[in-house]
PDB file of C-alpha atoms in Angstrom:
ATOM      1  CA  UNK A 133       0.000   0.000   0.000  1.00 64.00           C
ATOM      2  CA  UNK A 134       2.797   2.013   0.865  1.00 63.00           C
ATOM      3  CA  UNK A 135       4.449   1.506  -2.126  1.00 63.00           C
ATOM      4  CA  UNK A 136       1.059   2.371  -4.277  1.00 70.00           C
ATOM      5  CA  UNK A 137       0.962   5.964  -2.337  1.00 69.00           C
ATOM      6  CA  UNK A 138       4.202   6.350  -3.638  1.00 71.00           C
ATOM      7  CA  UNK A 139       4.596   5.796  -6.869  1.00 66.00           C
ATOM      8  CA  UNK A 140       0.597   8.166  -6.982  1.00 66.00           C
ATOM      9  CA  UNK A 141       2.594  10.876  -5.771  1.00 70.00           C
ATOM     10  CA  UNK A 142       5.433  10.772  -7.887  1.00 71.00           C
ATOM     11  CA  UNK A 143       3.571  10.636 -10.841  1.00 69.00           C
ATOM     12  CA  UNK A 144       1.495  13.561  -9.373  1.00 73.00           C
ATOM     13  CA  UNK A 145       4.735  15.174  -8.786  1.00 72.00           C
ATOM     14  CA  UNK A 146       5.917  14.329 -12.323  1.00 69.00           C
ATOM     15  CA  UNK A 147       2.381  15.772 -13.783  1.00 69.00           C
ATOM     16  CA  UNK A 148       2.424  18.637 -11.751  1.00 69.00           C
ATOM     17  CA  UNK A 149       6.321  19.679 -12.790  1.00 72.00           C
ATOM     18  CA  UNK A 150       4.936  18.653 -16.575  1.00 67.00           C
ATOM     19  CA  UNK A 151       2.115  21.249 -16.655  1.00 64.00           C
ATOM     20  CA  UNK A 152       4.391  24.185 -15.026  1.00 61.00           C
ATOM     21  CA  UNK A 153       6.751  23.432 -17.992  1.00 60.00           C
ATOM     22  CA  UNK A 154       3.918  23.652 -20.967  1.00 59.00           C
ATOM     23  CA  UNK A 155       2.101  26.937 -18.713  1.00 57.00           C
ATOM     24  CA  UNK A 156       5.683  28.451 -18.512  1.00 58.00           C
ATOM     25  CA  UNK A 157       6.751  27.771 -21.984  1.00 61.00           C
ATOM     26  CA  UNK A 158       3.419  29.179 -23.328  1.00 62.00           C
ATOM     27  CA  UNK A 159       3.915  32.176 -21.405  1.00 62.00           C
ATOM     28  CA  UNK A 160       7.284  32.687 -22.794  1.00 54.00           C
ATOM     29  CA  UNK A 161       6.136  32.185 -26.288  1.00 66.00           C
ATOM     30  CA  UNK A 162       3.923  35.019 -25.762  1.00 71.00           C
ATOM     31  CA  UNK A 163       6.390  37.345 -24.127  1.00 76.00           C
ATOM     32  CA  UNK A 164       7.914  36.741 -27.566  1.00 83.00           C
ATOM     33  CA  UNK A 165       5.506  38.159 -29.780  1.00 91.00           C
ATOM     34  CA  UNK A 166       4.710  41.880 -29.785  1.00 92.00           C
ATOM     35  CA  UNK A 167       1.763  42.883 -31.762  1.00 93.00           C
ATOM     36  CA  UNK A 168      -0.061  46.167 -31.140  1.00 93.00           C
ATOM     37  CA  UNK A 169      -2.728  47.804 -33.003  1.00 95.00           C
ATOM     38  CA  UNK A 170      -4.478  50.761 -32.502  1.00 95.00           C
ATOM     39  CA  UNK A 171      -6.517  53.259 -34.177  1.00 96.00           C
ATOM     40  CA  UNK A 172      -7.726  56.679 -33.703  1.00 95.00           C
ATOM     41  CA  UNK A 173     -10.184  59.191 -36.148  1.00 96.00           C
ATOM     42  CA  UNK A 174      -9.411  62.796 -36.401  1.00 95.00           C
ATOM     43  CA  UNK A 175     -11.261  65.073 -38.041  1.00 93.00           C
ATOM     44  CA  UNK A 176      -9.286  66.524 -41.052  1.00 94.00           C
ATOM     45  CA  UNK A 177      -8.463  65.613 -45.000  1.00 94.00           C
ATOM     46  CA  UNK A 178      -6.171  62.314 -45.051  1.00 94.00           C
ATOM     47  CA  UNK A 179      -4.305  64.457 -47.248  1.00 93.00           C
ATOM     48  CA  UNK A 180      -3.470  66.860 -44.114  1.00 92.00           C
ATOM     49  CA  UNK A 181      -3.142  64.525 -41.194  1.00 93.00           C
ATOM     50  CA  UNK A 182      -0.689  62.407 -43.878  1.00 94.00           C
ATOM     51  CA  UNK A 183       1.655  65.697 -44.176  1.00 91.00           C
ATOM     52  CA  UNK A 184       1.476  65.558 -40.472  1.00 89.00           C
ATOM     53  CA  UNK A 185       2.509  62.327 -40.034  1.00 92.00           C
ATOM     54  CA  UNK A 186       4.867  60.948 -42.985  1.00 92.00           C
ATOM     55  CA  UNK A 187       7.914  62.864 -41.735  1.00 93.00           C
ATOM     56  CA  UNK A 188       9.414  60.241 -40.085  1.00 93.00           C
ATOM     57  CA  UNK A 189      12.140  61.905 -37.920  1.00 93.00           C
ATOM     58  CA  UNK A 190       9.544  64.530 -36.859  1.00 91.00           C
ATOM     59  CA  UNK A 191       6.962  61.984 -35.969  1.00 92.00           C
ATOM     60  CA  UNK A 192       8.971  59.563 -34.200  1.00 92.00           C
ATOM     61  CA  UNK A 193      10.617  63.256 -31.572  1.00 90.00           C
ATOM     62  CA  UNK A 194       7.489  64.299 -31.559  1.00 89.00           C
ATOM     63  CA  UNK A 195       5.031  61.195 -30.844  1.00 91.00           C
ATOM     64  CA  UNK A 196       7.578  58.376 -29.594  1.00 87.00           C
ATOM     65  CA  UNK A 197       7.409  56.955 -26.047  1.00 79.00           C
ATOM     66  CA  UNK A 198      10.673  57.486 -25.992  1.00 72.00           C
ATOM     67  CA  UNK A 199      11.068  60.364 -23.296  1.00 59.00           C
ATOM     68  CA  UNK A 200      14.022  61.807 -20.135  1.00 54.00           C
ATOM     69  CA  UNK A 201      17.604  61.020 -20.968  1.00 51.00           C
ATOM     70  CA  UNK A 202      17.062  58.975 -23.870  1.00 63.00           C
ATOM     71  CA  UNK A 203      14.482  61.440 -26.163  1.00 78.00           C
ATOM     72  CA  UNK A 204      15.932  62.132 -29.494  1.00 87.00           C
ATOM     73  CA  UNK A 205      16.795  65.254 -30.060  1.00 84.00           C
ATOM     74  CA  UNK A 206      18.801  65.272 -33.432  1.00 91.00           C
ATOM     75  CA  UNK A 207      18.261  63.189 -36.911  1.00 94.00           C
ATOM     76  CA  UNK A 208      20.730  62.660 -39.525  1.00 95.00           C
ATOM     77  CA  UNK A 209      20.448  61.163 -42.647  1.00 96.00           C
ATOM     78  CA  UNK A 210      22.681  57.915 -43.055  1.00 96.00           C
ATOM     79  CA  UNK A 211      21.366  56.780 -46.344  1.00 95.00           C
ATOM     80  CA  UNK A 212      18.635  57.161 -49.154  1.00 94.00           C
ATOM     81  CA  UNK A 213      16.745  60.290 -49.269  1.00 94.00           C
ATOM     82  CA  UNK A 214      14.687  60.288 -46.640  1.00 93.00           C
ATOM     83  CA  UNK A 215      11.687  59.280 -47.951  1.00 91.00           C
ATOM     84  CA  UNK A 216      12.082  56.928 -50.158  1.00 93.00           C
ATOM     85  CA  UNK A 217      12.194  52.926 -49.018  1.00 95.00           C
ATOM     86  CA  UNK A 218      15.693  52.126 -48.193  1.00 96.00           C
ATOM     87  CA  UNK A 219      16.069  55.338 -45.914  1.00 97.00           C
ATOM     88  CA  UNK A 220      17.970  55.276 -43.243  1.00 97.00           C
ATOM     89  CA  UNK A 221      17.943  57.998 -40.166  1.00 97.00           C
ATOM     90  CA  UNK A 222      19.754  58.322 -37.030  1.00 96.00           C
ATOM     91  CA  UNK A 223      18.202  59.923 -34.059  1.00 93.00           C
ATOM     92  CA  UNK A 224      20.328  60.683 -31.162  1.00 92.00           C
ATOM     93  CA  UNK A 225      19.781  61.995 -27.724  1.00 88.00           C
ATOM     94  CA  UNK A 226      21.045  65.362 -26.849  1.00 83.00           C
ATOM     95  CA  UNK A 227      23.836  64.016 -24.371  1.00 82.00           C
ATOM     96  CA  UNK A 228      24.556  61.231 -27.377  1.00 83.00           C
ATOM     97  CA  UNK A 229      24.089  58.411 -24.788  1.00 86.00           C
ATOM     98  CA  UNK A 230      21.477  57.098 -26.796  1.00 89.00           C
ATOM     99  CA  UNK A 231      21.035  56.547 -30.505  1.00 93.00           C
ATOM    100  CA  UNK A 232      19.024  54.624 -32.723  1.00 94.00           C
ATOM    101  CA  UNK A 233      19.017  54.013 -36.722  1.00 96.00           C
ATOM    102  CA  UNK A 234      15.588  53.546 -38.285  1.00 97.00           C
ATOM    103  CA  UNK A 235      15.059  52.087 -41.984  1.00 97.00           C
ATOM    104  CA  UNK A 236      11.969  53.274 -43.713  1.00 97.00           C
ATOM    105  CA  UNK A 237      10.789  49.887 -45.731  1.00 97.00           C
ATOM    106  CA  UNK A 238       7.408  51.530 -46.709  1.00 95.00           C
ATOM    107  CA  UNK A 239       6.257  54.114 -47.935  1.00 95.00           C
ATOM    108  CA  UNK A 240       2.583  54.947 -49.975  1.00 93.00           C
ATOM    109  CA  UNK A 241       1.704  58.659 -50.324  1.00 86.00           C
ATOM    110  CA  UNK A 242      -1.413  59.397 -48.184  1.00 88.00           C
ATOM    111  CA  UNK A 243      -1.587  55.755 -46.944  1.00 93.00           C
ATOM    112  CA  UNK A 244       1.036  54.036 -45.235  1.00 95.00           C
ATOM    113  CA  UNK A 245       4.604  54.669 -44.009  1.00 96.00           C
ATOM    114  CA  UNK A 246       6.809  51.997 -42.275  1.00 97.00           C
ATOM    115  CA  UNK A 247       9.929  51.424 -40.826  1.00 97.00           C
ATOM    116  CA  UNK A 248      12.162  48.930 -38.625  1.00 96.00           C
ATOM    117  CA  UNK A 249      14.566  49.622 -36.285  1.00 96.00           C
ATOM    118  CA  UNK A 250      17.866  48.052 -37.605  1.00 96.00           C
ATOM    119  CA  UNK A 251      20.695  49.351 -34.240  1.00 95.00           C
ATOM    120  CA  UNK A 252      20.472  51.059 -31.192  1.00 94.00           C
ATOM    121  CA  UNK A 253      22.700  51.749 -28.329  1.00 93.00           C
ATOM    122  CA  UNK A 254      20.948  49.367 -25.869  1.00 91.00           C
ATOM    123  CA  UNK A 255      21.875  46.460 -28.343  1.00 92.00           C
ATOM    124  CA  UNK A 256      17.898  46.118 -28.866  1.00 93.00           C
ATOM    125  CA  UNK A 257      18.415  44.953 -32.241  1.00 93.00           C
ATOM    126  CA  UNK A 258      20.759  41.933 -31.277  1.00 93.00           C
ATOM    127  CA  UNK A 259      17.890  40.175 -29.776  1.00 93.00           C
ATOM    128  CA  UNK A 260      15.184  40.841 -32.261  1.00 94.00           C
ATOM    129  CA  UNK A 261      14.425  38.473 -35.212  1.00 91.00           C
ATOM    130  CA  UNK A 262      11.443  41.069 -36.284  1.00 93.00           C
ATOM    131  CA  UNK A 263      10.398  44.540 -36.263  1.00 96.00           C
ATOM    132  CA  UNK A 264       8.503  46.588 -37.940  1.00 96.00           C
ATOM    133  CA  UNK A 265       6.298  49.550 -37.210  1.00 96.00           C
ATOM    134  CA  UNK A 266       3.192  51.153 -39.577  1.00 96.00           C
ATOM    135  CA  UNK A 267       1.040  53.653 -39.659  1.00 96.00           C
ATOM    136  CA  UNK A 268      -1.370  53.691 -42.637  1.00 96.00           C
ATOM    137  CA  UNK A 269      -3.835  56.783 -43.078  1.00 96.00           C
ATOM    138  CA  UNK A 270      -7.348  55.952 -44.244  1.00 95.00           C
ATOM    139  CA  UNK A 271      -9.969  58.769 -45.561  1.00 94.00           C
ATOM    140  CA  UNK A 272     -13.440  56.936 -44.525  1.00 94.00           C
ATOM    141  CA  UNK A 273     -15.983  59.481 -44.875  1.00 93.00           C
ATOM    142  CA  UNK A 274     -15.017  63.211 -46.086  1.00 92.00           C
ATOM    143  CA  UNK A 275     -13.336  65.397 -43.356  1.00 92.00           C
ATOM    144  CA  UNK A 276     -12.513  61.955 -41.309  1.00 94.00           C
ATOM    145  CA  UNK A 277      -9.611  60.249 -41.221  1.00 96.00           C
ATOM    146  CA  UNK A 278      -8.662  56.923 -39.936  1.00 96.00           C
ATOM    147  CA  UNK A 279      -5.150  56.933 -38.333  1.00 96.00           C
ATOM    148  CA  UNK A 280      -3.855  52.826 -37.566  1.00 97.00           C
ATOM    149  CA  UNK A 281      -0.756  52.141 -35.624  1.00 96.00           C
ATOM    150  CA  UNK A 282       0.758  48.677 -36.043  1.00 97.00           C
ATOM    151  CA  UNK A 283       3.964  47.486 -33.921  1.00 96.00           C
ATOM    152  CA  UNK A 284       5.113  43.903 -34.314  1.00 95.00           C
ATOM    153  CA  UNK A 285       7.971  42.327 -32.888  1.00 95.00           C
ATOM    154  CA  UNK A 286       9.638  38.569 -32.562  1.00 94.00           C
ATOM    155  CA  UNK A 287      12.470  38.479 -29.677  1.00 95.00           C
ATOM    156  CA  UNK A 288      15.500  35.649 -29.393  1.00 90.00           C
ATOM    157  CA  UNK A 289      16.976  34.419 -26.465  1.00 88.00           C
ATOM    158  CA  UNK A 290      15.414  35.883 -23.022  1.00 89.00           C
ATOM    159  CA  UNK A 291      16.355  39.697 -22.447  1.00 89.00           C
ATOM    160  CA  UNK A 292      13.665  41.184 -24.177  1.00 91.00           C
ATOM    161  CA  UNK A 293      10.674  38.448 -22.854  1.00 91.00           C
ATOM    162  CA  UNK A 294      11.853  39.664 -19.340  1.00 89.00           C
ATOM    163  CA  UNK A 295      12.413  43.248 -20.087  1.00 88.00           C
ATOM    164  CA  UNK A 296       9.054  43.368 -21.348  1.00 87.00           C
ATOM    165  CA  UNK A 297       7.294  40.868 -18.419  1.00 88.00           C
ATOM    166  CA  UNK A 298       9.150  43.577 -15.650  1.00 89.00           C
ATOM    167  CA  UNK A 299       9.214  46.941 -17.742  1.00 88.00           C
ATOM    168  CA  UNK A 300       6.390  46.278 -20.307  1.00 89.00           C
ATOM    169  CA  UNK A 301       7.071  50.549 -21.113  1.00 87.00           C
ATOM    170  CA  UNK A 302      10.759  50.481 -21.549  1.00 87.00           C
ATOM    171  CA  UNK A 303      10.508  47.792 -23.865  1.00 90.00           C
ATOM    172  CA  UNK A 304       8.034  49.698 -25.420  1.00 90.00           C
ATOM    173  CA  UNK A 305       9.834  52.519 -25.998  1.00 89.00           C
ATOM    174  CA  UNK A 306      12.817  50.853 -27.224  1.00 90.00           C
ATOM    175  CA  UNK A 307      10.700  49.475 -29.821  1.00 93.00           C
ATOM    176  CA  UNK A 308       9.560  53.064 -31.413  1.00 91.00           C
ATOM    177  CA  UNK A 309       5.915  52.960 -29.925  1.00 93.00           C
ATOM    178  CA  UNK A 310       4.357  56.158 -30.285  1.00 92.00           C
ATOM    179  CA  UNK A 311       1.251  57.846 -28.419  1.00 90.00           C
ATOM    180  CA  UNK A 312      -1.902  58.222 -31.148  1.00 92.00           C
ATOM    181  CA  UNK A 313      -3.041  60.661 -27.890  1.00 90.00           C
ATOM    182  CA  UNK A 314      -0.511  63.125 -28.934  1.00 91.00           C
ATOM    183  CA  UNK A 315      -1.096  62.199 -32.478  1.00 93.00           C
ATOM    184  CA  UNK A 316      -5.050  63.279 -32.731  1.00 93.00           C
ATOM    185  CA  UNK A 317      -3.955  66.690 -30.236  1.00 91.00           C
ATOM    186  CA  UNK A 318      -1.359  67.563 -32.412  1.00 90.00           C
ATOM    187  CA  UNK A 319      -3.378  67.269 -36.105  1.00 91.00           C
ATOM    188  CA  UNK A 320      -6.404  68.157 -34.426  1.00 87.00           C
ATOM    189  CA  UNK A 321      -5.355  71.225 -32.902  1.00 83.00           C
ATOM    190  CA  UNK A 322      -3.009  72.478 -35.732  1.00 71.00           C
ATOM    191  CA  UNK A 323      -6.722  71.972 -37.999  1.00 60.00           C
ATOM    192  CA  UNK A 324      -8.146  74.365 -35.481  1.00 59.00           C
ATOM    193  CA  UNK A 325      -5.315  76.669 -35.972  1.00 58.00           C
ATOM    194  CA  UNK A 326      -5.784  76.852 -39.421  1.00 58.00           C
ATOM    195  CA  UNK A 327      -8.995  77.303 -39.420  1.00 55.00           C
ATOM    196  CA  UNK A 328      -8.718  80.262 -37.007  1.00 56.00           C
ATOM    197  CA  UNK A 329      -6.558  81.884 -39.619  1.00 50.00           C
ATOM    198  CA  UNK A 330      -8.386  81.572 -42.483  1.00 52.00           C
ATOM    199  CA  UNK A 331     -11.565  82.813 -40.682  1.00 53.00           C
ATOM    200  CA  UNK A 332      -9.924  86.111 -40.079  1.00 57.00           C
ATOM    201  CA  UNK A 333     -10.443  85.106 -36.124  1.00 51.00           C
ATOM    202  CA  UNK A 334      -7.080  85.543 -34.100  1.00 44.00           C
ATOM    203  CA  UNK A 335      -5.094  85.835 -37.279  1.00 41.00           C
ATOM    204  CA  UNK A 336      -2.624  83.268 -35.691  1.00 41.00           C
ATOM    205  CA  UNK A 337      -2.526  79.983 -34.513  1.00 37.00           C
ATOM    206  CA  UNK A 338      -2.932  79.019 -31.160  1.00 40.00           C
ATOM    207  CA  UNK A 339       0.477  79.640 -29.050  1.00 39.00           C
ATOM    208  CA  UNK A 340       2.548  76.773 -28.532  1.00 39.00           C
ATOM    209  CA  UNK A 341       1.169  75.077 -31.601  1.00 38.00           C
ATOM    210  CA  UNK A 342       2.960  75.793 -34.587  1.00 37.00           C
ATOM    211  CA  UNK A 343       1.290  75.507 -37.869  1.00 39.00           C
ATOM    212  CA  UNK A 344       4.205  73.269 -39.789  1.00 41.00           C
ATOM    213  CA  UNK A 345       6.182  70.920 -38.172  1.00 41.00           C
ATOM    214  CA  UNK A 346      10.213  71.981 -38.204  1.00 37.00           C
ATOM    215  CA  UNK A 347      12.248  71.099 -41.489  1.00 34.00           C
ATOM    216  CA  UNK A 348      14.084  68.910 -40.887  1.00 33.00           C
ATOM    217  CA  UNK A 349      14.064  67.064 -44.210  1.00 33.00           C
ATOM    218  CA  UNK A 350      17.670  68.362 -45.331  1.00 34.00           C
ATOM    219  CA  UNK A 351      19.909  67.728 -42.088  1.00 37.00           C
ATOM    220  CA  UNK A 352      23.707  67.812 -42.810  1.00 38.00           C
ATOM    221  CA  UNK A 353      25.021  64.251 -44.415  1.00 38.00           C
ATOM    222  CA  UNK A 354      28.022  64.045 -42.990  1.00 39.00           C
ATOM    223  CA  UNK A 355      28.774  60.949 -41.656  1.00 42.00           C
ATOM    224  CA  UNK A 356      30.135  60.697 -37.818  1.00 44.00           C
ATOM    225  CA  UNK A 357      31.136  57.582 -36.164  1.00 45.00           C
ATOM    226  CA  UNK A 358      28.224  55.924 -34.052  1.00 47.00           C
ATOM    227  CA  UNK A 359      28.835  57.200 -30.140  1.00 47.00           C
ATOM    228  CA  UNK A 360      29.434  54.188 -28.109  1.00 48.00           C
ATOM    229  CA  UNK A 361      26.715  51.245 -27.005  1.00 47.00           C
ATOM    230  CA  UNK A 362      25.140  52.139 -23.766  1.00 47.00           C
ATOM    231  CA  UNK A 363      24.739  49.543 -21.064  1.00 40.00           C
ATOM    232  CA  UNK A 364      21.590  47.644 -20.834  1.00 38.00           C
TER     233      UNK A 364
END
């Protein structure tokens, strides 16, 4: 009898240690798959929330979780044109701690723009087997604009699964999400702006909103060495 009870609880033991391992290696699996998607409507053209949007550098300062120490400050251009596909741009921080390079590997007038992140300082890209980012612009009734934000990402190894199942947000940010809060605020209120203006009203825009984001199309070309990898 004895020896019945024991041989039950090992193979409870053995079952219980066997459905740890699936639950744990399921949970992993997810932590290895990013995949957001959101959308937001804003009330203007698509052809005027697209020229607020499809200038990548500008978009990504402006709209990126990115924020403190590590906000990007300055963009050069590293290759391409800057808006064609094959465009690559480096944003750096303003103490050049951090830097990232960012690929455009999309790009449809007035419907979709998309880029990857191909190096960083924090060595992001060393564990990451996939990324790429999207935001597509869709005109669904006249005056109202659909704005979608895709992020999808595929990690290797473990550093990124536990950065993102301790620090969900830095992991984020790493990653280029941006804030479609800001996004709407920013189109929406430049559209009020405008309109201000061309109703005779204040005869300006409302202060602290410019009307046109900051060129920023033709920086320098020169090419500098990278500054050196941060520490995780």
């Amino acid at each position: 009898m004895e020896l019945n009870n024991a041989v039950v609880g090992i193979l409870i033991g053995l079952l219980a240690i066997i459905l740890v391992s699936v639950a744990a290696s399921g949970i992993f699996r997810s932590l290895s798959r990013l995949q957001l998607h959101r959308s937001i409507l804003v009330h203007v053209p698509a052809e005027r929330a697209w020229n607020r949007v499809s200038d990548l550098p500008y978009f990504v300062s402006r709209h990126g979780r990115v924020r403190g120490a590590a906000a990007i400050d300055e963009w050069s251009l590293r290759e391409g044109d800057g808006h064609s596909v094959g465009s690559v741009w480096r944003g750096t921080s303003r103490d050049r701690k951090f830097w990232v390079d960012l690929q455009i590997t999309r790009r449809e007038r007035v419907n979709e723009i998309a880029f990857r992140l191909i190096r960083d300082s924090y060595r992001t890209h060393r564990a990451l087997r996939q990324h790429r980012a999207s935001l597509k612009v869709r005109e669904i009734n006249p005056g109202i604009t659909k704005i979608t934000w895709e992020l999808q990402a595929r990690f290797r190894g473990v550093r990124l699964p536990l950065l993102r199942l301790l620090t969900p947000s830095v992991i984020h940010a790493r990653l280029l999400d941006i804030s479609l809060r800001t996004v709407k605020a920013s189109i929406e209120t430049l559209e009020e702006g405008q309109a201000a203006v061309a109703s005779g009203g204040a005869g300006r825009a409302k202060a602290g909103h410019p009307t046109d984001p900051p060129s920023i199309l033709n920086p320098s070309r020169t090419r500098r060495p990278p500054p050196p990898e941060a520490s995780v």
